[in-house]
PDB file of C-alpha atoms in Angstrom:
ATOM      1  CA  UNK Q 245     -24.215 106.505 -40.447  1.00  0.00           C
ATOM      2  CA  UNK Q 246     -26.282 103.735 -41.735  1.00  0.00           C
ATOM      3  CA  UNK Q 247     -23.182 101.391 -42.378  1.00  0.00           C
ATOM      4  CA  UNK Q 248     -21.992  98.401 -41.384  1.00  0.00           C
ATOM      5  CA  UNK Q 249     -20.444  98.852 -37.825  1.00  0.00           C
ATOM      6  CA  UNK Q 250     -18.305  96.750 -35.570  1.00  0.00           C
ATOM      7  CA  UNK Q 251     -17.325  96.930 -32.068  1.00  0.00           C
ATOM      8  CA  UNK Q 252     -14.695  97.054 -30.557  1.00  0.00           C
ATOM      9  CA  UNK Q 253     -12.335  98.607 -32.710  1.00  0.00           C
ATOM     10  CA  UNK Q 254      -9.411  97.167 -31.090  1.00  0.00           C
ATOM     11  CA  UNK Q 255      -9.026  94.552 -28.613  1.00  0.00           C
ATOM     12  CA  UNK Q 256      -5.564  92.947 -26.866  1.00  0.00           C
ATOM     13  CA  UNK Q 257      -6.591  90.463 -24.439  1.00  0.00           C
ATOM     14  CA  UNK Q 258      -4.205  88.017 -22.851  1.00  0.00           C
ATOM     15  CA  UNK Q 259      -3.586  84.520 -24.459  1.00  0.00           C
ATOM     16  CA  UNK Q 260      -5.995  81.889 -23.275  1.00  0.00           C
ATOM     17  CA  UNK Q 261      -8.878  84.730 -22.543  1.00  0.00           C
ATOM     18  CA  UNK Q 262     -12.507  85.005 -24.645  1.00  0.00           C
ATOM     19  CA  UNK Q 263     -13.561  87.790 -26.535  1.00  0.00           C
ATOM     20  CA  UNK Q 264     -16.717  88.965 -28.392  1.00  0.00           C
ATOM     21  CA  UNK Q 265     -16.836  90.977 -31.457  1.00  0.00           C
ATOM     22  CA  UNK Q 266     -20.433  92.641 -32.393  1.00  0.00           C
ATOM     23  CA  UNK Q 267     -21.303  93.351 -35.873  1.00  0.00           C
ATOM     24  CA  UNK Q 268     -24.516  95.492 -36.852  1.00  0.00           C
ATOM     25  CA  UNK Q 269     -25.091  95.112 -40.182  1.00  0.00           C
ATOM     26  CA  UNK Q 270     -26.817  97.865 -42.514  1.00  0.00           C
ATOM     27  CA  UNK Q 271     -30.892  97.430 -41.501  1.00  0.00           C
ATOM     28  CA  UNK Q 272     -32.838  95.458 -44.213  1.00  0.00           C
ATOM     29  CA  UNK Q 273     -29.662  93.439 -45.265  1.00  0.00           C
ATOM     30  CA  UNK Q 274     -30.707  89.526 -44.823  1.00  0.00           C
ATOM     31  CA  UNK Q 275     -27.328  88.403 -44.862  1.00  0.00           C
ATOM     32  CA  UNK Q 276     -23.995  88.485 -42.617  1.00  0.00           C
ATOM     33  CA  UNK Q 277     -21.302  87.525 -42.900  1.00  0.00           C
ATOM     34  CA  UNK Q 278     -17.699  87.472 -40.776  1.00  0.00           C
ATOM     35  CA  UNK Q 279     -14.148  87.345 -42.513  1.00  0.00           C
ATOM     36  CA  UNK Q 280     -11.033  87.065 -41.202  1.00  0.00           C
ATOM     37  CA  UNK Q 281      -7.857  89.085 -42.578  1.00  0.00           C
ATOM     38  CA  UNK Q 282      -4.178  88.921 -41.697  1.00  0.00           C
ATOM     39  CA  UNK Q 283      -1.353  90.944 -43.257  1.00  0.00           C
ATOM     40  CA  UNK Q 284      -1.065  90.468 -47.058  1.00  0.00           C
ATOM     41  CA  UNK Q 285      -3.641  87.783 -47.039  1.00  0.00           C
ATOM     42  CA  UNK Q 286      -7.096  88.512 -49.001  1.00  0.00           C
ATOM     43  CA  UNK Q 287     -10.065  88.182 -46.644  1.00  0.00           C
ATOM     44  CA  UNK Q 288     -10.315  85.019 -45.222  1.00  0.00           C
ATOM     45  CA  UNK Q 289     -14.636  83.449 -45.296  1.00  0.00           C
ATOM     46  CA  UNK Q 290     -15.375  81.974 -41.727  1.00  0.00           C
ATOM     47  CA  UNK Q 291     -19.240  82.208 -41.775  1.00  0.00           C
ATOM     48  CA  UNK Q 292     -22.260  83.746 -42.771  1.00  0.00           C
ATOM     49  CA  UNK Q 293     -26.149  83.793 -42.094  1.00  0.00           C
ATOM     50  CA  UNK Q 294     -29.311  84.144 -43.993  1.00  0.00           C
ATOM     51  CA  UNK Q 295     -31.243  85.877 -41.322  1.00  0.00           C
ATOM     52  CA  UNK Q 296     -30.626  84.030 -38.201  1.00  0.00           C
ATOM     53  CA  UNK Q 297     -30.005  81.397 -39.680  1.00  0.00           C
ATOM     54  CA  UNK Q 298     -25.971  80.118 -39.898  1.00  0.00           C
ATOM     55  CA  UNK Q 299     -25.826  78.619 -43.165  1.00  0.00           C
ATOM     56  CA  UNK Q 300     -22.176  77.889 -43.930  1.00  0.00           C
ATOM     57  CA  UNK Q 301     -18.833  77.987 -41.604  1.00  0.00           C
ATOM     58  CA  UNK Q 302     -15.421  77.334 -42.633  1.00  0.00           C
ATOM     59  CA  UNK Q 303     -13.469  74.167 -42.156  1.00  0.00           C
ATOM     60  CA  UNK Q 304     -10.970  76.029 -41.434  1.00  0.00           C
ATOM     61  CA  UNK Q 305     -12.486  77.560 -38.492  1.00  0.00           C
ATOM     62  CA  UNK Q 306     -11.826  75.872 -35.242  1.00  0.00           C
ATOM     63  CA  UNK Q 307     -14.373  74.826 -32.424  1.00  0.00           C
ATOM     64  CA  UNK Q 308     -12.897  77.798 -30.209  1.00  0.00           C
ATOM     65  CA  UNK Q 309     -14.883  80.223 -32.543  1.00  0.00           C
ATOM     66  CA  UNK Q 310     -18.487  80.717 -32.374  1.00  0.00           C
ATOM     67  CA  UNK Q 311     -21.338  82.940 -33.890  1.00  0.00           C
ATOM     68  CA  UNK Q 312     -24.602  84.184 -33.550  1.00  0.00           C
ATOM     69  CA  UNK Q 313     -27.039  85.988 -34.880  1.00  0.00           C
ATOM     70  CA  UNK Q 314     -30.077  85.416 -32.688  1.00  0.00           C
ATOM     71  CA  UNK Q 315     -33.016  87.768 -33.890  1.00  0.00           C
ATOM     72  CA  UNK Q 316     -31.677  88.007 -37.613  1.00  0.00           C
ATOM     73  CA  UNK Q 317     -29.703  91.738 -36.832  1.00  0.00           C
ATOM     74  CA  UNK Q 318     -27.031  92.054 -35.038  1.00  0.00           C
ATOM     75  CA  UNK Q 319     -24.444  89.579 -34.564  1.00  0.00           C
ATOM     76  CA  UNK Q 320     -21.586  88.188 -32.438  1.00  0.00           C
ATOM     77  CA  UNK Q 321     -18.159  86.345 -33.206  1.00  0.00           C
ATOM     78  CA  UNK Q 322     -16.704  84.605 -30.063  1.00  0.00           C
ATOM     79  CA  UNK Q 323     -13.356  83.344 -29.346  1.00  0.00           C
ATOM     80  CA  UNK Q 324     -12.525  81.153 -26.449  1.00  0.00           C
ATOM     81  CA  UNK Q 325      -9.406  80.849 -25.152  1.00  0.00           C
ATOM     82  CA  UNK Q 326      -7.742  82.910 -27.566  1.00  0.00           C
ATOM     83  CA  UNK Q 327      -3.924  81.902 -29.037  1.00  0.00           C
ATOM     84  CA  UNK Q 328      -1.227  84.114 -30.393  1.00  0.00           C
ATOM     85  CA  UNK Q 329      -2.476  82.936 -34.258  1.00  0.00           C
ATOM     86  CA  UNK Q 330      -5.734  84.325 -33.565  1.00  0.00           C
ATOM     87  CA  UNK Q 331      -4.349  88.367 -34.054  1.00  0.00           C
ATOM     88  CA  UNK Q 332      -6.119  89.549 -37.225  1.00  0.00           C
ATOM     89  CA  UNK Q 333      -8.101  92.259 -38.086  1.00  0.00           C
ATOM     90  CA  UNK Q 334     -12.343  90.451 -37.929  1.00  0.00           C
ATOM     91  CA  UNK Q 335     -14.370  91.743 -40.908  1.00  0.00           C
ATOM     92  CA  UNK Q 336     -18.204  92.014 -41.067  1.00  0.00           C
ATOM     93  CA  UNK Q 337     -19.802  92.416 -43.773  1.00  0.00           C
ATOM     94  CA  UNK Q 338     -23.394  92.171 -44.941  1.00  0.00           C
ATOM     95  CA  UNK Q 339     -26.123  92.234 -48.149  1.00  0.00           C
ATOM     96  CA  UNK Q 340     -29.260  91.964 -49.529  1.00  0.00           C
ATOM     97  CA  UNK Q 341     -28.614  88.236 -50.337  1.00  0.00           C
ATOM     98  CA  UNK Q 342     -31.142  88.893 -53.237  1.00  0.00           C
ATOM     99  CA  UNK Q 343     -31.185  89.959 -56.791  1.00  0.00           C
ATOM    100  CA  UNK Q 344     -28.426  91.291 -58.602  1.00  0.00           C
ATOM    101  CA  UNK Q 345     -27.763  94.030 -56.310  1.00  0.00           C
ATOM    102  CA  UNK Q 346     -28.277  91.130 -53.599  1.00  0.00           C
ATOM    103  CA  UNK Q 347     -24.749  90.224 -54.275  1.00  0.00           C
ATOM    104  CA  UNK Q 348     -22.778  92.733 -53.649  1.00  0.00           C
ATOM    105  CA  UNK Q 349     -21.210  92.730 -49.764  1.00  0.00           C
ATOM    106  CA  UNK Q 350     -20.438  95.785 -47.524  1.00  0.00           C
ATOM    107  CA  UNK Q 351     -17.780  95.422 -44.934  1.00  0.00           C
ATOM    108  CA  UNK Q 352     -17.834  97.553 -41.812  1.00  0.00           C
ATOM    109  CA  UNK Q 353     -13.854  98.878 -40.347  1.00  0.00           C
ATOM    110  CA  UNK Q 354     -13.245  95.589 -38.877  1.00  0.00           C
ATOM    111  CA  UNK Q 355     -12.106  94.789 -35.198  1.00  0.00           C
ATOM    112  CA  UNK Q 356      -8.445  94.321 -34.509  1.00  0.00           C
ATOM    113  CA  UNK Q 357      -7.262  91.788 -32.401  1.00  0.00           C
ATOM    114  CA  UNK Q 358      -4.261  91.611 -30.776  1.00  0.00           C
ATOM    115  CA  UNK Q 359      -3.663  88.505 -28.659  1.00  0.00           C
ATOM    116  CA  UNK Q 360      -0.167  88.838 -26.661  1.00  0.00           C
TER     117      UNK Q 360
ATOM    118  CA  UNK E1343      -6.208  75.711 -53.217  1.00  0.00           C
ATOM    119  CA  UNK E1344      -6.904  79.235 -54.359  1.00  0.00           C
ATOM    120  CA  UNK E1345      -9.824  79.629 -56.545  1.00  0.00           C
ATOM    121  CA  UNK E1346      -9.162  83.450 -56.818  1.00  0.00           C
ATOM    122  CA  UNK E1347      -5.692  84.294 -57.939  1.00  0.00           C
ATOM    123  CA  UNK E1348      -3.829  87.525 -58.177  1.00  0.00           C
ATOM    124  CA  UNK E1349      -0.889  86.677 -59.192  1.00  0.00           C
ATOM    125  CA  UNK E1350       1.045  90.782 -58.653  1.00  0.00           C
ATOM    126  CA  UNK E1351       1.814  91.706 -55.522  1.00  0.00           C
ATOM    127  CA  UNK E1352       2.342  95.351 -56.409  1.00  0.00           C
ATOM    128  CA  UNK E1353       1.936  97.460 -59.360  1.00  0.00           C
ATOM    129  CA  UNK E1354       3.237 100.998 -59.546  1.00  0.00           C
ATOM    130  CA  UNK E1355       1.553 103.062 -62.259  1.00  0.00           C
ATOM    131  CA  UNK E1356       1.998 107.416 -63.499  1.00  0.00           C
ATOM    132  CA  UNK E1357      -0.479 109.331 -62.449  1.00  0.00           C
ATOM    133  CA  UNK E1358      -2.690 110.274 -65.590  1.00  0.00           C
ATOM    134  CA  UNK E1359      -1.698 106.746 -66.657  1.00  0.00           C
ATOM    135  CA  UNK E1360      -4.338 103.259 -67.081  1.00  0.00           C
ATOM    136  CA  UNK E1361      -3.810 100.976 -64.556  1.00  0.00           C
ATOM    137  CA  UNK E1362      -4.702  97.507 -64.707  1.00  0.00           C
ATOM    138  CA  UNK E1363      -5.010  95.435 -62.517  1.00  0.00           C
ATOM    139  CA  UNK E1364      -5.524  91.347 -63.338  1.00  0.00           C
ATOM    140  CA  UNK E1365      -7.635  88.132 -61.655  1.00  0.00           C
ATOM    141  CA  UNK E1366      -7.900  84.347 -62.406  1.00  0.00           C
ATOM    142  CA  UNK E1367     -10.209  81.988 -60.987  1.00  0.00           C
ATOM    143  CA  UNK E1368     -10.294  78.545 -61.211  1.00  0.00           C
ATOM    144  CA  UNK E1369     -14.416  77.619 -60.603  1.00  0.00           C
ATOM    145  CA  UNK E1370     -16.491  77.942 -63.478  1.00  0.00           C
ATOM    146  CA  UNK E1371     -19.805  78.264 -61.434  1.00  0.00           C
ATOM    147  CA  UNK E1372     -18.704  81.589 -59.752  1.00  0.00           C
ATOM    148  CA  UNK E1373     -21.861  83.709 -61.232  1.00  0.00           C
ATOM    149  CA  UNK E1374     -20.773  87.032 -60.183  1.00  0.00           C
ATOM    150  CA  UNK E1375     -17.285  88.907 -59.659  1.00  0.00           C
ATOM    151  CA  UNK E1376     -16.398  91.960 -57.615  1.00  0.00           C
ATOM    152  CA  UNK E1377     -13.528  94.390 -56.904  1.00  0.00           C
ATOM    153  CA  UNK E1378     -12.909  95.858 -53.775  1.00  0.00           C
ATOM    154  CA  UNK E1379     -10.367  98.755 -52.672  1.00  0.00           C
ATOM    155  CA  UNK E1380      -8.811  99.054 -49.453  1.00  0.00           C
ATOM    156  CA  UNK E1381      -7.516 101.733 -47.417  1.00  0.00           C
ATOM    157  CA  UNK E1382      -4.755 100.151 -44.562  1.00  0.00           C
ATOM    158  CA  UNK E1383      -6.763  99.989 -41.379  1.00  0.00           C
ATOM    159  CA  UNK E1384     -10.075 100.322 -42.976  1.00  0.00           C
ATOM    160  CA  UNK E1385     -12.650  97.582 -43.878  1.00  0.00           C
ATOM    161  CA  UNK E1386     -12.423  96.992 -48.144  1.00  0.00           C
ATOM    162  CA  UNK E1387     -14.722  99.333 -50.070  1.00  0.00           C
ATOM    163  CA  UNK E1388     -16.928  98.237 -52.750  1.00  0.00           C
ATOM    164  CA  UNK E1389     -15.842  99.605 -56.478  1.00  0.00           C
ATOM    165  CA  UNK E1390     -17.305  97.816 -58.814  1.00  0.00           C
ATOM    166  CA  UNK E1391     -19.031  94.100 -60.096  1.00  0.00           C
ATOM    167  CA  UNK E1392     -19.742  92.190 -62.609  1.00  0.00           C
ATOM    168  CA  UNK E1393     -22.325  89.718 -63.950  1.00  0.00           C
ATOM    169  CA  UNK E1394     -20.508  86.263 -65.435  1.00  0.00           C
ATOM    170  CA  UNK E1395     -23.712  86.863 -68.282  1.00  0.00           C
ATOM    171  CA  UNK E1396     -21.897  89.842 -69.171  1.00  0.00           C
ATOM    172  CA  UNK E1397     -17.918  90.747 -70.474  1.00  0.00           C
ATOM    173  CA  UNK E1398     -17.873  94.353 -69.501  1.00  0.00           C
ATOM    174  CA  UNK E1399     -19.139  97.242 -66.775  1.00  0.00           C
ATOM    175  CA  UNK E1400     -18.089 100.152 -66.482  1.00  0.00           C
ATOM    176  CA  UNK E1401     -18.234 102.974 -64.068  1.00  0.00           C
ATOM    177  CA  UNK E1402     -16.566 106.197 -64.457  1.00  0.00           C
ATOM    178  CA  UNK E1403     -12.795 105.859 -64.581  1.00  0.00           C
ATOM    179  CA  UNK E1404     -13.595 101.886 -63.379  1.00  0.00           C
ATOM    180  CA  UNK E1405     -13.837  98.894 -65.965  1.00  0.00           C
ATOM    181  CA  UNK E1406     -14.549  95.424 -65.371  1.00  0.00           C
ATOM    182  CA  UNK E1407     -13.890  92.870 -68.473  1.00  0.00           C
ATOM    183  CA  UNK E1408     -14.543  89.351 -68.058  1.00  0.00           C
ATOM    184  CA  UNK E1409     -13.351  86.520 -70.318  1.00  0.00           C
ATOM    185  CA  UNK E1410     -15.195  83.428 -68.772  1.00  0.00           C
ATOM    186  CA  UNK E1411     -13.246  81.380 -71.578  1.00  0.00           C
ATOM    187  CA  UNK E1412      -9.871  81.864 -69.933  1.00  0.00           C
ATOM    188  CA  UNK E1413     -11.476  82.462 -66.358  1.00  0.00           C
ATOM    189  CA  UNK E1414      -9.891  85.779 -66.503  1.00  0.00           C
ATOM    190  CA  UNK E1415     -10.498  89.037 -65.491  1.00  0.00           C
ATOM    191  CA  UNK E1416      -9.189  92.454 -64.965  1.00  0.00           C
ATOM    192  CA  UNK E1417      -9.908  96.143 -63.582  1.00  0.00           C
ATOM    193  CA  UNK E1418      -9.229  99.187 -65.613  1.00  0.00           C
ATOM    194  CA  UNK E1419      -8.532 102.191 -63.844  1.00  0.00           C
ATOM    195  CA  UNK E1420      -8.186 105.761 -66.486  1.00  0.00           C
ATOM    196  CA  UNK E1421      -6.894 108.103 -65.511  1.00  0.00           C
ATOM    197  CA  UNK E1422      -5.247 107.060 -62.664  1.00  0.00           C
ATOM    198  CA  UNK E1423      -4.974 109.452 -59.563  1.00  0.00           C
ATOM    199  CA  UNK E1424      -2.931 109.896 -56.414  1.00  0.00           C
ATOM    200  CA  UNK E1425      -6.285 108.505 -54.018  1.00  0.00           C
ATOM    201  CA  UNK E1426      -6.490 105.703 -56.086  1.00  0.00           C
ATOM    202  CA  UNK E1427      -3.074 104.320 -54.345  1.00  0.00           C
ATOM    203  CA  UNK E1428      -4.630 101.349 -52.374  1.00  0.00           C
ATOM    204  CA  UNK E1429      -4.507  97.727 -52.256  1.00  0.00           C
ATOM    205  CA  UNK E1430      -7.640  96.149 -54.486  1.00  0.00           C
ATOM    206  CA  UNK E1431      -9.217  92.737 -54.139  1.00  0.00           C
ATOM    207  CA  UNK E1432     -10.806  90.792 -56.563  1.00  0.00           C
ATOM    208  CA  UNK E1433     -13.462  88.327 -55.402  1.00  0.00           C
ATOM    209  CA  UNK E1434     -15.612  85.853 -56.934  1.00  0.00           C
ATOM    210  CA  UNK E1435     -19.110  84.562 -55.686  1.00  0.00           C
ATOM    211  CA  UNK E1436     -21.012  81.245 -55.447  1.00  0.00           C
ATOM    212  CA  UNK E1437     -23.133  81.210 -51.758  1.00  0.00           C
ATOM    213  CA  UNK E1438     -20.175  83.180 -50.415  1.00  0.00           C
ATOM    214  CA  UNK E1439     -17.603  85.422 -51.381  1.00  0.00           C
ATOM    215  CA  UNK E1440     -14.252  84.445 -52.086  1.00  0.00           C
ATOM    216  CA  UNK E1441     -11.272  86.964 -52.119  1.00  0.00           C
ATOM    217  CA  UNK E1442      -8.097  87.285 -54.071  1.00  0.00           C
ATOM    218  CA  UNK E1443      -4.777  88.476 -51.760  1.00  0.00           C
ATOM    219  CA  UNK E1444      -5.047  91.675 -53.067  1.00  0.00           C
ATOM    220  CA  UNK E1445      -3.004  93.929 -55.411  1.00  0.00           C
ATOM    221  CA  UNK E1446      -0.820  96.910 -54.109  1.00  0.00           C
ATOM    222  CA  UNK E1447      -1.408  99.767 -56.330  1.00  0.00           C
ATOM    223  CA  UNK E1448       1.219 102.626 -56.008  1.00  0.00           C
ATOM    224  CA  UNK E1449       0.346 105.670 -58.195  1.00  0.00           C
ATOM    225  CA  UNK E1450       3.433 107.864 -58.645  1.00  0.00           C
ATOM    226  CA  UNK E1451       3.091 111.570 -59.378  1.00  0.00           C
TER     227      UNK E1451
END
């Protein structure tokens, strides 16, 4: 499956603990980004890179989130000290970031997060 | 401040019917415009896009029209079938990609 993946699937973890989402995006795509998505709510932008570069994050994102995406592939969405608001489902999603085609965005199945 | 609108919640269509499903945005220098469909606990799918240089695309039983003069557009779906029950974004695109809160689409037999 050459696909955007994401791991884990699902996560509960206890209020006030960190957790780490992974995102491999489809190989060759130069950009990533991560989206947030709660129930009846379109997905929500929190950041995306050109390569390893992070070239826009969301106000809305607070300073308890962090990403990286060190070598330009994979990447990684932390949380730190997680709060009940922070249950959503964590999209990835990447693309060419060139040309016409460039645009379009691929979303892997998303990581759930339960925080309880 | 929503810059991508979908203003129905749900839309229930026949099966065999056209379904159409409807987006406003509010920023002129979106250049390119999107639909996604999404399957509940699945990541949204990629159906269709469009160029703003352009007013229509089509793709199989899929149409995109855009009417940049009312910021306006909308997804045809002929004929409508059973799978196609789903909710569907629209999004728009400057650097990043901005998404609608979706449209349920039931598809009754």
């Amino acid at each position: 499956d050459t696909g955007v993946s994401q791991d884990p699937r699902h996560k509960i973890t206890k209020r006030g603990q960190n957790v780490t989402f992974r995102c491999d995006p489809i190989s060759e795509h130069n950009r990533l980004y991560w989206y947030r998505q709660t129930l009846g709510q379109g997905p929500e932008f929190l950041t995306y890179f050109q390569n390893e570069a992070q070239l826009e994050k969301s106000r809305l994102l607070s300073d308890r989130f962090s990403a990286e995406r060190p070598k330009g592939s994979f990447s990684t969405l932390e949380i730190q000290r997680t709060e009940q608001g922070d249950s959503a489902m964590y999209l990835c999603a990447s693309s060419l970031g060139q040309g016409a085609a460039g645009n379009t965005i691929y979303f892997g199945e998303g990581s759930w997060l339960t925080v309880v | 401040d929503q810059q991508v609108k979908q203003n129905s919640p749900s839309l229930s269509v026949q099966e065999g019917r056209i379904s159409i499903l409807n987006c406003d945005y509010t920023n002129s220098m979106f250049d390119y415009f999107l639909w996604y469909k999404k399957y509940p606990a699945e990541g949204p799918t990629f159906l269709i896009s469009i160029s703003s240089i352009k007013d229509k695309n089509e793709d199989g039983r899929f149409t995109v029209f855009l009417n940049k003069s009312a910021k306006h557009l909308s997804l045809h779906i002929v004929p409508s079938q059973p799978g196609d029950s789903a909710v569907y974004f629209c999004a728009a695109q400057d650097d990043k990609i901005i998404f609608g809160k979706g449209t349920r689409l039931h598809i009754l037999p």
